[in-house]
C-alpha positions as protocol buffer text, in pm:
chain_id: "A"
residue {
  index: 1
  type: MET
  ca { x: 11168 y: 11068 z: 11755 }
}
residue {
  index: 2
  type: ALA
  ca { x: 11336 y: 10895 z: 11458 }
}
residue {
  index: 3
  type: VAL
  ca { x: 11338 y: 10515 z: 11472 }
}
residue {
  index: 4
  type: THR
  ca { x: 11599 y: 10465 z: 11198 }
}
residue {
  index: 5
  type: VAL
  ca { x: 11931 y: 10622 z: 11101 }
}
residue {
  index: 6
  type: THR
  ca { x: 12099 y: 10617 z: 10761 }
}
residue {
  index: 7
  type: PRO
  ca { x: 12459 y: 10499 z: 10724 }
}
residue {
  index: 8
  type: THR
  ca { x: 12562 y: 10855 z: 10629 }
}
residue {
  index: 9
  type: GLN
  ca { x: 12399 y: 10998 z: 10939 }
}
residue {
  index: 10
  type: LEU
  ca { x: 12551 y: 10736 z: 11165 }
}
residue {
  index: 11
  type: ALA
  ca { x: 12899 y: 10788 z: 11023 }
}
residue {
  index: 12
  type: ARG
  ca { x: 12866 y: 11161 z: 11095 }
}
residue {
  index: 13
  type: GLU
  ca { x: 12747 y: 11100 z: 11450 }
}
residue {
  index: 14
  type: LEU
  ca { x: 13030 y: 10857 z: 11521 }
}
residue {
  index: 15
  type: THR
  ca { x: 13296 y: 11102 z: 11408 }
}
residue {
  index: 16
  type: GLU
  ca { x: 13151 y: 11443 z: 11496 }
}
residue {
  index: 17
  type: SER
  ca { x: 12916 y: 11400 z: 11792 }
}
residue {
  index: 18
  type: PRO
  ca { x: 13057 y: 11465 z: 12144 }
}
residue {
  index: 19
  type: ALA
  ca { x: 12836 y: 11179 z: 12262 }
}
residue {
  index: 20
  type: PRO
  ca { x: 12831 y: 10916 z: 11983 }
}
residue {
  index: 21
  type: PRO
  ca { x: 12569 y: 10644 z: 12013 }
}
residue {
  index: 22
  type: THR
  ca { x: 12628 y: 10306 z: 12170 }
}
residue {
  index: 23
  type: LEU
  ca { x: 12640 y: 10044 z: 11894 }
}
residue {
  index: 24
  type: LEU
  ca { x: 12487 y: 9699 z: 11925 }
}
residue {
  index: 25
  type: ASP
  ca { x: 12550 y: 9429 z: 11665 }
}
residue {
  index: 26
  type: VAL
  ca { x: 12248 y: 9194 z: 11658 }
}
residue {
  index: 27
  type: ARG
  ca { x: 12318 y: 8978 z: 11358 }
}
residue {
  index: 28
  type: TRP
  ca { x: 12098 y: 8673 z: 11367 }
}
residue {
  index: 29
  type: GLN
  ca { x: 11955 y: 8441 z: 11105 }
}
residue {
  index: 30
  type: GLN
  ca { x: 11733 y: 8137 z: 11153 }
}
residue {
  index: 31
  type: GLY
  ca { x: 11945 y: 7837 z: 11060 }
}
residue {
  index: 32
  type: GLY
  ca { x: 12234 y: 8054 z: 10941 }
}
residue {
  index: 33
  type: PRO
  ca { x: 12587 y: 8109 z: 11071 }
}
residue {
  index: 34
  type: SER
  ca { x: 12614 y: 8223 z: 11430 }
}
residue {
  index: 35
  type: GLY
  ca { x: 12592 y: 8591 z: 11497 }
}
residue {
  index: 36
  type: ARG
  ca { x: 12904 y: 8571 z: 11708 }
}
residue {
  index: 37
  type: SER
  ca { x: 13112 y: 8429 z: 11421 }
}
residue {
  index: 38
  type: VAL
  ca { x: 13006 y: 8699 z: 11173 }
}
residue {
  index: 39
  type: TYR
  ca { x: 13066 y: 8963 z: 11440 }
}
residue {
  index: 40
  type: GLU
  ca { x: 13419 y: 8840 z: 11492 }
}
residue {
  index: 41
  type: ALA
  ca { x: 13479 y: 8848 z: 11116 }
}
residue {
  index: 42
  type: GLY
  ca { x: 13404 y: 9221 z: 11103 }
}
residue {
  index: 43
  type: HIS
  ca { x: 13178 y: 9474 z: 11273 }
}
residue {
  index: 44
  type: LEU
  ca { x: 13132 y: 9847 z: 11318 }
}
residue {
  index: 45
  type: PRO
  ca { x: 13418 y: 9983 z: 11531 }
}
residue {
  index: 46
  type: GLY
  ca { x: 13311 y: 9996 z: 11895 }
}
residue {
  index: 47
  type: ALA
  ca { x: 13002 y: 9779 z: 11843 }
}
residue {
  index: 48
  type: VAL
  ca { x: 12917 y: 9515 z: 12102 }
}
residue {
  index: 49
  type: TYR
  ca { x: 12768 y: 9181 z: 11999 }
}
residue {
  index: 50
  type: VAL
  ca { x: 12427 y: 9098 z: 12151 }
}
residue {
  index: 51
  type: ASP
  ca { x: 12290 y: 8744 z: 12116 }
}
residue {
  index: 52
  type: LEU
  ca { x: 11924 y: 8742 z: 12017 }
}
residue {
  index: 53
  type: ASP
  ca { x: 11848 y: 8391 z: 12143 }
}
residue {
  index: 54
  type: THR
  ca { x: 12004 y: 8434 z: 12490 }
}
residue {
  index: 55
  type: GLU
  ca { x: 12000 y: 8808 z: 12564 }
}
residue {
  index: 56
  type: LEU
  ca { x: 11693 y: 8930 z: 12370 }
}
residue {
  index: 57
  type: ALA
  ca { x: 11469 y: 8639 z: 12467 }
}
residue {
  index: 58
  type: GLY
  ca { x: 11394 y: 8442 z: 12780 }
}
residue {
  index: 59
  type: PRO
  ca { x: 11422 y: 8066 z: 12827 }
}
residue {
  index: 60
  type: VAL
  ca { x: 11183 y: 7865 z: 12614 }
}
residue {
  index: 61
  type: ARG
  ca { x: 10928 y: 7678 z: 12824 }
}
residue {
  index: 62
  type: GLU
  ca { x: 10605 y: 7501 z: 12745 }
}
residue {
  index: 63
  type: GLY
  ca { x: 10354 y: 7748 z: 12616 }
}
residue {
  index: 64
  type: THR
  ca { x: 10593 y: 8045 z: 12576 }
}
residue {
  index: 65
  type: GLY
  ca { x: 10677 y: 8041 z: 12208 }
}
residue {
  index: 66
  type: ARG
  ca { x: 11028 y: 8029 z: 12068 }
}
residue {
  index: 67
  type: HIS
  ca { x: 11142 y: 8379 z: 12172 }
}
residue {
  index: 68
  type: PRO
  ca { x: 10957 y: 8484 z: 12485 }
}
residue {
  index: 69
  type: LEU
  ca { x: 11015 y: 8813 z: 12660 }
}
residue {
  index: 70
  type: PRO
  ca { x: 11336 y: 8805 z: 12868 }
}
residue {
  index: 71
  type: ASP
  ca { x: 11323 y: 8862 z: 13240 }
}
residue {
  index: 72
  type: PRO
  ca { x: 11357 y: 9242 z: 13278 }
}
residue {
  index: 73
  type: GLY
  ca { x: 11636 y: 9212 z: 13535 }
}
residue {
  index: 74
  type: GLU
  ca { x: 11840 y: 8976 z: 13316 }
}
residue {
  index: 75
  type: PHE
  ca { x: 11775 y: 9187 z: 13007 }
}
residue {
  index: 76
  type: GLY
  ca { x: 11889 y: 9498 z: 13195 }
}
residue {
  index: 77
  type: ALA
  ca { x: 12210 y: 9326 z: 13304 }
}
residue {
  index: 78
  type: ALA
  ca { x: 12282 y: 9220 z: 12947 }
}
residue {
  index: 79
  type: MET
  ca { x: 12227 y: 9573 z: 12821 }
}
residue {
  index: 80
  type: ARG
  ca { x: 12449 y: 9720 z: 13092 }
}
residue {
  index: 81
  type: ARG
  ca { x: 12724 y: 9478 z: 12997 }
}
residue {
  index: 82
  type: ALA
  ca { x: 12690 y: 9606 z: 12642 }
}
residue {
  index: 83
  type: GLY
  ca { x: 12736 y: 9962 z: 12765 }
}
residue {
  index: 84
  type: VAL
  ca { x: 12375 y: 10081 z: 12732 }
}
residue {
  index: 85
  type: ARG
  ca { x: 12304 y: 10389 z: 12940 }
}
residue {
  index: 86
  type: ASP
  ca { x: 11984 y: 10567 z: 13034 }
}
residue {
  index: 87
  type: GLY
  ca { x: 11945 y: 10887 z: 12832 }
}
residue {
  index: 88
  type: HIS
  ca { x: 12224 y: 10801 z: 12591 }
}
residue {
  index: 89
  type: PRO
  ca { x: 12146 y: 10713 z: 12228 }
}
residue {
  index: 90
  type: VAL
  ca { x: 12167 y: 10356 z: 12102 }
}
residue {
  index: 91
  type: VAL
  ca { x: 12193 y: 10232 z: 11743 }
}
residue {
  index: 92
  type: VAL
  ca { x: 12130 y: 9871 z: 11665 }
}
residue {
  index: 93
  type: TYR
  ca { x: 12209 y: 9690 z: 11342 }
}
residue {
  index: 94
  type: ASP
  ca { x: 12220 y: 9346 z: 11185 }
}
residue {
  index: 95
  type: GLY
  ca { x: 12340 y: 9201 z: 10857 }
}
residue {
  index: 96
  type: GLY
  ca { x: 12068 y: 9375 z: 10655 }
}
residue {
  index: 97
  type: GLN
  ca { x: 11756 y: 9162 z: 10696 }
}
residue {
  index: 98
  type: GLY
  ca { x: 11650 y: 9395 z: 10981 }
}
residue {
  index: 99
  type: TRP
  ca { x: 11475 y: 9136 z: 11198 }
}
residue {
  index: 100
  type: GLY
  ca { x: 11743 y: 9102 z: 11466 }
}
residue {
  index: 101
  type: ALA
  ca { x: 11797 y: 9478 z: 11489 }
}
residue {
  index: 102
  type: ALA
  ca { x: 11424 y: 9538 z: 11507 }
}
residue {
  index: 103
  type: ARG
  ca { x: 11391 y: 9290 z: 11793 }
}
residue {
  index: 104
  type: ALA
  ca { x: 11662 y: 9478 z: 11989 }
}
residue {
  index: 105
  type: TRP
  ca { x: 11498 y: 9814 z: 11904 }
}
residue {
  index: 106
  type: TRP
  ca { x: 11159 y: 9687 z: 12016 }
}
residue {
  index: 107
  type: LEU
  ca { x: 11285 y: 9536 z: 12344 }
}
residue {
  index: 108
  type: LEU
  ca { x: 11478 y: 9844 z: 12445 }
}
residue {
  index: 109
  type: ARG
  ca { x: 11182 y: 10067 z: 12368 }
}
residue {
  index: 110
  type: TRP
  ca { x: 10949 y: 9824 z: 12552 }
}
residue {
  index: 111
  type: ALA
  ca { x: 11193 y: 9840 z: 12848 }
}
residue {
  index: 112
  type: GLY
  ca { x: 11174 y: 10218 z: 12860 }
}
residue {
  index: 113
  type: HIS
  ca { x: 11479 y: 10337 z: 12666 }
}
residue {
  index: 114
  type: GLY
  ca { x: 11372 y: 10648 z: 12477 }
}
residue {
  index: 115
  type: ASP
  ca { x: 11648 y: 10689 z: 12221 }
}
residue {
  index: 116
  type: VAL
  ca { x: 11700 y: 10376 z: 12010 }
}
residue {
  index: 117
  type: ARG
  ca { x: 11735 y: 10367 z: 11634 }
}
residue {
  index: 118
  type: VAL
  ca { x: 11792 y: 10094 z: 11374 }
}
residue {
  index: 119
  type: LEU
  ca { x: 12067 y: 10135 z: 11114 }
}
residue {
  index: 120
  type: ASP
  ca { x: 11857 y: 10138 z: 10796 }
}
residue {
  index: 121
  type: GLY
  ca { x: 11982 y: 9868 z: 10566 }
}
residue {
  index: 122
  type: GLY
  ca { x: 12208 y: 9719 z: 10829 }
}
residue {
  index: 123
  type: LEU
  ca { x: 12572 y: 9627 z: 10773 }
}
residue {
  index: 124
  type: ALA
  ca { x: 12493 y: 9555 z: 10406 }
}
residue {
  index: 125
  type: ALA
  ca { x: 12439 y: 9931 z: 10356 }
}
residue {
  index: 126
  type: TRP
  ca { x: 12748 y: 10042 z: 10553 }
}
residue {
  index: 127
  type: ASP
  ca { x: 13051 y: 10139 z: 10345 }
}
residue {
  index: 128
  type: GLY
  ca { x: 13265 y: 10265 z: 10632 }
}
residue {
  index: 129
  type: PRO
  ca { x: 13549 y: 10087 z: 10815 }
}
residue {
  index: 130
  type: LEU
  ca { x: 13500 y: 9760 z: 11001 }
}
residue {
  index: 131
  type: SER
  ca { x: 13686 y: 9617 z: 11299 }
}
residue {
  index: 132
  type: ARG
  ca { x: 13769 y: 9264 z: 11411 }
}
residue {
  index: 133
  type: GLU
  ca { x: 13858 y: 9369 z: 11764 }
}
residue {
  index: 134
  type: ALA
  ca { x: 13615 y: 9267 z: 12036 }
}
residue {
  index: 135
  type: SER
  ca { x: 13474 y: 9576 z: 12207 }
}
residue {
  index: 136
  type: GLU
  ca { x: 13499 y: 9617 z: 12583 }
}
residue {
  index: 137
  type: PRO
  ca { x: 13254 y: 9890 z: 12675 }
}
residue {
  index: 138
  type: THR
  ca { x: 13231 y: 10068 z: 13009 }
}
residue {
  index: 139
  type: GLU
  ca { x: 12944 y: 9918 z: 13215 }
}
residue {
  index: 140
  type: GLY
  ca { x: 12621 y: 10104 z: 13144 }
}
residue {
  index: 141
  type: ASP
  ca { x: 12349 y: 10207 z: 13389 }
}
residue {
  index: 142
  type: PHE
  ca { x: 12033 y: 10118 z: 13198 }
}
residue {
  index: 143
  type: THR
  ca { x: 11745 y: 10002 z: 13419 }
}
residue {
  index: 144
  type: PRO
  ca { x: 11448 y: 9846 z: 13241 }
}
residue {
  index: 145
  type: ARG
  ca { x: 11104 y: 10001 z: 13297 }
}
residue {
  index: 146
  type: PRO
  ca { x: 10872 y: 9765 z: 13106 }
}
residue {
  index: 147
  type: GLY
  ca { x: 10568 y: 9903 z: 12938 }
}
residue {
  index: 148
  type: GLY
  ca { x: 10722 y: 10148 z: 12696 }
}
residue {
  index: 149
  type: LEU
  ca { x: 10557 y: 9968 z: 12401 }
}
residue {
  index: 150
  type: PRO
  ca { x: 10233 y: 9767 z: 12402 }
}
residue {
  index: 151
  type: VAL
  ca { x: 10225 y: 9388 z: 12399 }
}
residue {
  index: 152
  type: LEU
  ca { x: 9952 y: 9135 z: 12328 }
}
residue {
  index: 153
  type: ASP
  ca { x: 9896 y: 8791 z: 12474 }
}
residue {
  index: 154
  type: ALA
  ca { x: 9704 y: 8518 z: 12288 }
}
residue {
  index: 155
  type: ASP
  ca { x: 9366 y: 8633 z: 12411 }
}
residue {
  index: 156
  type: GLY
  ca { x: 9444 y: 8992 z: 12323 }
}
residue {
  index: 157
  type: ALA
  ca { x: 9553 y: 8894 z: 11974 }
}
residue {
  index: 158
  type: ALA
  ca { x: 9237 y: 8698 z: 11920 }
}
residue {
  index: 159
  type: ALA
  ca { x: 9023 y: 8991 z: 12031 }
}
residue {
  index: 160
  type: LEU
  ca { x: 9213 y: 9247 z: 11826 }
}
residue {
  index: 161
  type: ALA
  ca { x: 9170 y: 9034 z: 11510 }
}
residue {
  index: 162
  type: ARG
  ca { x: 8796 y: 9102 z: 11549 }
}
residue {
  index: 163
  type: THR
  ca { x: 8788 y: 9457 z: 11683 }
}
residue {
  index: 164
  type: GLY
  ca { x: 9089 y: 9618 z: 11513 }
}
residue {
  index: 165
  type: VAL
  ca { x: 9355 y: 9494 z: 11272 }
}
residue {
  index: 166
  type: LEU
  ca { x: 9591 y: 9205 z: 11349 }
}
residue {
  index: 167
  type: LEU
  ca { x: 9874 y: 9164 z: 11095 }
}
residue {
  index: 168
  type: ASP
  ca { x: 10053 y: 8836 z: 11024 }
}
residue {
  index: 169
  type: ALA
  ca { x: 10407 y: 8930 z: 10927 }
}
residue {
  index: 170
  type: ARG
  ca { x: 10510 y: 8582 z: 10805 }
}
residue {
  index: 171
  type: ALA
  ca { x: 10545 y: 8479 z: 10440 }
}
residue {
  index: 172
  type: ALA
  ca { x: 10209 y: 8459 z: 10262 }
}
residue {
  index: 173
  type: GLU
  ca { x: 10234 y: 8085 z: 10202 }
}
residue {
  index: 174
  type: ARG
  ca { x: 10274 y: 8025 z: 10574 }
}
residue {
  index: 175
  type: TYR
  ca { x: 9973 y: 8247 z: 10645 }
}
residue {
  index: 176
  type: ARG
  ca { x: 9768 y: 8043 z: 10394 }
}
residue {
  index: 177
  type: GLY
  ca { x: 9880 y: 7718 z: 10558 }
}
residue {
  index: 178
  type: GLU
  ca { x: 10041 y: 7584 z: 10246 }
}
residue {
  index: 179
  type: VAL
  ca { x: 10379 y: 7529 z: 10414 }
}
residue {
  index: 180
  type: GLU
  ca { x: 10503 y: 7542 z: 10771 }
}
residue {
  index: 181
  type: PRO
  ca { x: 10877 y: 7490 z: 10801 }
}
residue {
  index: 182
  type: ILE
  ca { x: 10907 y: 7539 z: 11177 }
}
residue {
  index: 183
  type: ASP
  ca { x: 10586 y: 7491 z: 11377 }
}
residue {
  index: 184
  type: LYS
  ca { x: 10370 y: 7178 z: 11397 }
}
residue {
  index: 185
  type: VAL
  ca { x: 10049 y: 7344 z: 11279 }
}
residue {
  index: 186
  type: ALA
  ca { x: 10003 y: 7548 z: 10956 }
}
residue {
  index: 187
  type: GLY
  ca { x: 9770 y: 7842 z: 10909 }
}
residue {
  index: 188
  type: HIS
  ca { x: 9697 y: 8172 z: 11083 }
}
residue {
  index: 189
  type: ILE
  ca { x: 9503 y: 8329 z: 11365 }
}
residue {
  index: 190
  type: PRO
  ca { x: 9140 y: 8367 z: 11257 }
}
residue {
  index: 191
  type: GLY
  ca { x: 9069 y: 8727 z: 11153 }
}
residue {
  index: 192
  type: ALA
  ca { x: 9435 y: 8822 z: 11094 }
}
residue {
  index: 193
  type: LEU
  ca { x: 9545 y: 8985 z: 10768 }
}
residue {
  index: 194
  type: SER
  ca { x: 9846 y: 8870 z: 10572 }
}
residue {
  index: 195
  type: ALA
  ca { x: 10116 y: 9140 z: 10563 }
}
residue {
  index: 196
  type: PRO
  ca { x: 10459 y: 8987 z: 10498 }
}
residue {
  index: 197
  type: THR
  ca { x: 10731 y: 9196 z: 10654 }
}
residue {
  index: 198
  type: THR
  ca { x: 10946 y: 9140 z: 10346 }
}
residue {
  index: 199
  type: GLN
  ca { x: 10716 y: 9388 z: 10161 }
}
residue {
  index: 200
  type: ASN
  ca { x: 10829 y: 9667 z: 10395 }
}
residue {
  index: 201
  type: VAL
  ca { x: 11172 y: 9689 z: 10225 }
}
residue {
  index: 202
  type: ARG
  ca { x: 11271 y: 9810 z: 9885 }
}
residue {
  index: 203
  type: GLU
  ca { x: 11290 y: 9540 z: 9622 }
}
residue {
  index: 204
  type: GLY
  ca { x: 11640 y: 9402 z: 9595 }
}
residue {
  index: 205
  type: ARG
  ca { x: 11760 y: 9613 z: 9888 }
}
residue {
  index: 206
  type: THR
  ca { x: 11768 y: 9594 z: 10269 }
}
residue {
  index: 207
  type: SER
  ca { x: 11652 y: 9946 z: 10354 }
}
residue {
  index: 208
  type: LEU
  ca { x: 11294 y: 10020 z: 10451 }
}
residue {
  index: 209
  type: ARG
  ca { x: 11061 y: 10183 z: 10203 }
}
residue {
  index: 210
  type: PRO
  ca { x: 11006 y: 10558 z: 10255 }
}
residue {
  index: 211
  type: ALA
  ca { x: 10744 y: 10659 z: 10515 }
}
residue {
  index: 212
  type: ALA
  ca { x: 10490 y: 10762 z: 10251 }
}
residue {
  index: 213
  type: GLU
  ca { x: 10514 y: 10423 z: 10077 }
}
residue {
  index: 214
  type: LEU
  ca { x: 10476 y: 10239 z: 10404 }
}
residue {
  index: 215
  type: ALA
  ca { x: 10177 y: 10450 z: 10500 }
}
residue {
  index: 216
  type: ALA
  ca { x: 10018 y: 10372 z: 10167 }
}
residue {
  index: 217
  type: ARG
  ca { x: 10088 y: 10003 z: 10208 }
}
residue {
  index: 218
  type: PHE
  ca { x: 9923 y: 9993 z: 10552 }
}
residue {
  index: 219
  type: ALA
  ca { x: 9635 y: 10215 z: 10431 }
}
residue {
  index: 220
  type: GLY
  ca { x: 9565 y: 9945 z: 10177 }
}
residue {
  index: 221
  type: LEU
  ca { x: 9515 y: 9710 z: 10470 }
}
residue {
  index: 222
  type: GLY
  ca { x: 9265 y: 9950 z: 10633 }
}
residue {
  index: 223
  type: ILE
  ca { x: 9516 y: 10103 z: 10875 }
}
residue {
  index: 224
  type: ASP
  ca { x: 9578 y: 10463 z: 10963 }
}
residue {
  index: 225
  type: ALA
  ca { x: 9714 y: 10648 z: 11265 }
}
residue {
  index: 226
  type: ASP
  ca { x: 9386 y: 10598 z: 11455 }
}
residue {
  index: 227
  type: THR
  ca { x: 9357 y: 10221 z: 11395 }
}
residue {
  index: 228
  type: GLU
  ca { x: 9425 y: 9979 z: 11678 }
}
residue {
  index: 229
  type: VAL
  ca { x: 9688 y: 9751 z: 11531 }
}
residue {
  index: 230
  type: GLY
  ca { x: 9866 y: 9438 z: 11647 }
}
residue {
  index: 231
  type: VAL
  ca { x: 10137 y: 9226 z: 11479 }
}
residue {
  index: 232
  type: TYR
  ca { x: 10253 y: 8868 z: 11510 }
}
residue {
  index: 233
  type: CYS
  ca { x: 10491 y: 8646 z: 11319 }
}
residue {
  index: 234
  type: GLY
  ca { x: 10648 y: 8309 z: 11403 }
}
residue {
  index: 235
  type: SER
  ca { x: 10818 y: 8401 z: 11732 }
}
residue {
  index: 236
  type: GLY
  ca { x: 10819 y: 8779 z: 11777 }
}
residue {
  index: 237
  type: VAL
  ca { x: 11123 y: 8862 z: 11567 }
}
residue {
  index: 238
  type: SER
  ca { x: 11010 y: 8950 z: 11214 }
}
residue {
  index: 239
  type: GLY
  ca { x: 10693 y: 9089 z: 11378 }
}
residue {
  index: 240
  type: ALA
  ca { x: 10914 y: 9347 z: 11556 }
}
residue {
  index: 241
  type: HIS
  ca { x: 11035 y: 9456 z: 11214 }
}
residue {
  index: 242
  type: GLU
  ca { x: 10676 y: 9513 z: 11107 }
}
residue {
  index: 243
  type: VAL
  ca { x: 10616 y: 9721 z: 11422 }
}
residue {
  index: 244
  type: LEU
  ca { x: 10925 y: 9922 z: 11322 }
}
residue {
  index: 245
  type: ALA
  ca { x: 10789 y: 9974 z: 10969 }
}
residue {
  index: 246
  type: LEU
  ca { x: 10458 y: 10085 z: 11113 }
}
residue {
  index: 247
  type: ALA
  ca { x: 10640 y: 10331 z: 11342 }
}
residue {
  index: 248
  type: VAL
  ca { x: 10820 y: 10477 z: 11041 }
}
residue {
  index: 249
  type: ALA
  ca { x: 10474 y: 10530 z: 10887 }
}
residue {
  index: 250
  type: GLY
  ca { x: 10359 y: 10708 z: 11203 }
}
residue {
  index: 251
  type: ILE
  ca { x: 10142 y: 10422 z: 11328 }
}
residue {
  index: 252
  type: ASP
  ca { x: 10164 y: 10265 z: 11675 }
}
residue {
  index: 253
  type: ALA
  ca { x: 10126 y: 9888 z: 11700 }
}
residue {
  index: 254
  type: ALA
  ca { x: 10132 y: 9620 z: 11967 }
}
residue {
  index: 255
  type: LEU
  ca { x: 10342 y: 9304 z: 11933 }
}
residue {
  index: 256
  type: TYR
  ca { x: 10211 y: 8958 z: 12013 }
}
residue {
  index: 257
  type: VAL
  ca { x: 10548 y: 8826 z: 12135 }
}
residue {
  index: 258
  type: GLY
  ca { x: 10445 y: 8461 z: 12163 }
}
residue {
  index: 259
  type: SER
  ca { x: 10319 y: 8477 z: 11801 }
}
residue {
  index: 260
  type: TRP
  ca { x: 10238 y: 8167 z: 11597 }
}
residue {
  index: 261
  type: SER
  ca { x: 10486 y: 7943 z: 11781 }
}
residue {
  index: 262
  type: GLN
  ca { x: 10281 y: 7998 z: 12100 }
}
residue {
  index: 263
  type: TRP
  ca { x: 9936 y: 8009 z: 11940 }
}
residue {
  index: 264
  type: SER
  ca { x: 9978 y: 7694 z: 11734 }
}
residue {
  index: 265
  type: ALA
  ca { x: 10116 y: 7492 z: 12028 }
}
residue {
  index: 266
  type: ASP
  ca { x: 9785 y: 7533 z: 12213 }
}
residue {
  index: 267
  type: PRO
  ca { x: 9532 y: 7281 z: 12074 }
}
residue {
  index: 268
  type: SER
  ca { x: 9242 y: 7489 z: 12213 }
}
residue {
  index: 269
  type: ARG
  ca { x: 9326 y: 7779 z: 11979 }
}
residue {
  index: 270
  type: PRO
  ca { x: 9139 y: 7789 z: 11644 }
}
residue {
  index: 271
  type: VAL
  ca { x: 9335 y: 7792 z: 11321 }
}
residue {
  index: 272
  type: ALA
  ca { x: 9234 y: 7938 z: 10984 }
}
residue {
  index: 273
  type: THR
  ca { x: 9383 y: 7846 z: 10648 }
}
residue {
  index: 274
  type: GLY
  ca { x: 9361 y: 7988 z: 10300 }
}
residue {
  index: 275
  type: PRO
  ca { x: 9396 y: 8346 z: 10170 }
}
residue {
  index: 276
  type: GLU
  ca { x: 9104 y: 8495 z: 10360 }
}
residue {
  index: 277
  type: PRO
  ca { x: 9120 y: 8609 z: 10727 }
}
residue {
  index: 278
  type: GLY
  ca { x: 8867 y: 8345 z: 10833 }
}
């Protein structure tokens, strides 16, 4: 099943399909304007705003990382409020970076929804009409069934870095430990490979590279459809975008949701620095 949809395809579905997809606006940016404010300034007609920090993540507690998995019951309630239904297609989008939309895509797929796609290129690629009216959808009936996509904990990530391929989706300078703008410790999980998620998109654009280009990129990292792959980032957001890119390339991957924010907060966990996996 497709994991992305083009703006042209989505426009056609919204106007011609007897069962148009439910639209979720998941605009989010670390340190940027609030997603709610940009949603209110203009969104796809009928789209419902979903807050990444409060609806696509659970409460932050000691040892969880910055964006832990939400409680399935609470996540299900949030999705039902947004009009999400079992067996009905969902399209998620953000401003164009793709991280917020990928997090929503990943969570819904993890929770058992089988028909979720990301608007490729996000709102930046959309040239159709926008609305400033808040949407009031009919209550959905979606019930989470966790386990639809694989997850890793810290021990699993450490093991996979030695037995398979563990990708670090953060910027290369963070992987090398040269800078760390958010967490207290700089570096990477020993054995992980640097694979910045920003390299999954076309230069100067917001849309993902074609499947063949993505497959070639991951092949250069020693990955094919038979490789056991895991991904982490800072807190399980940009890493979800890398899992999405891998899916476009036909490769299944697990997400270490706690990611570096969880790993680096545990003083018992080893840390590697420099350009090599370690």
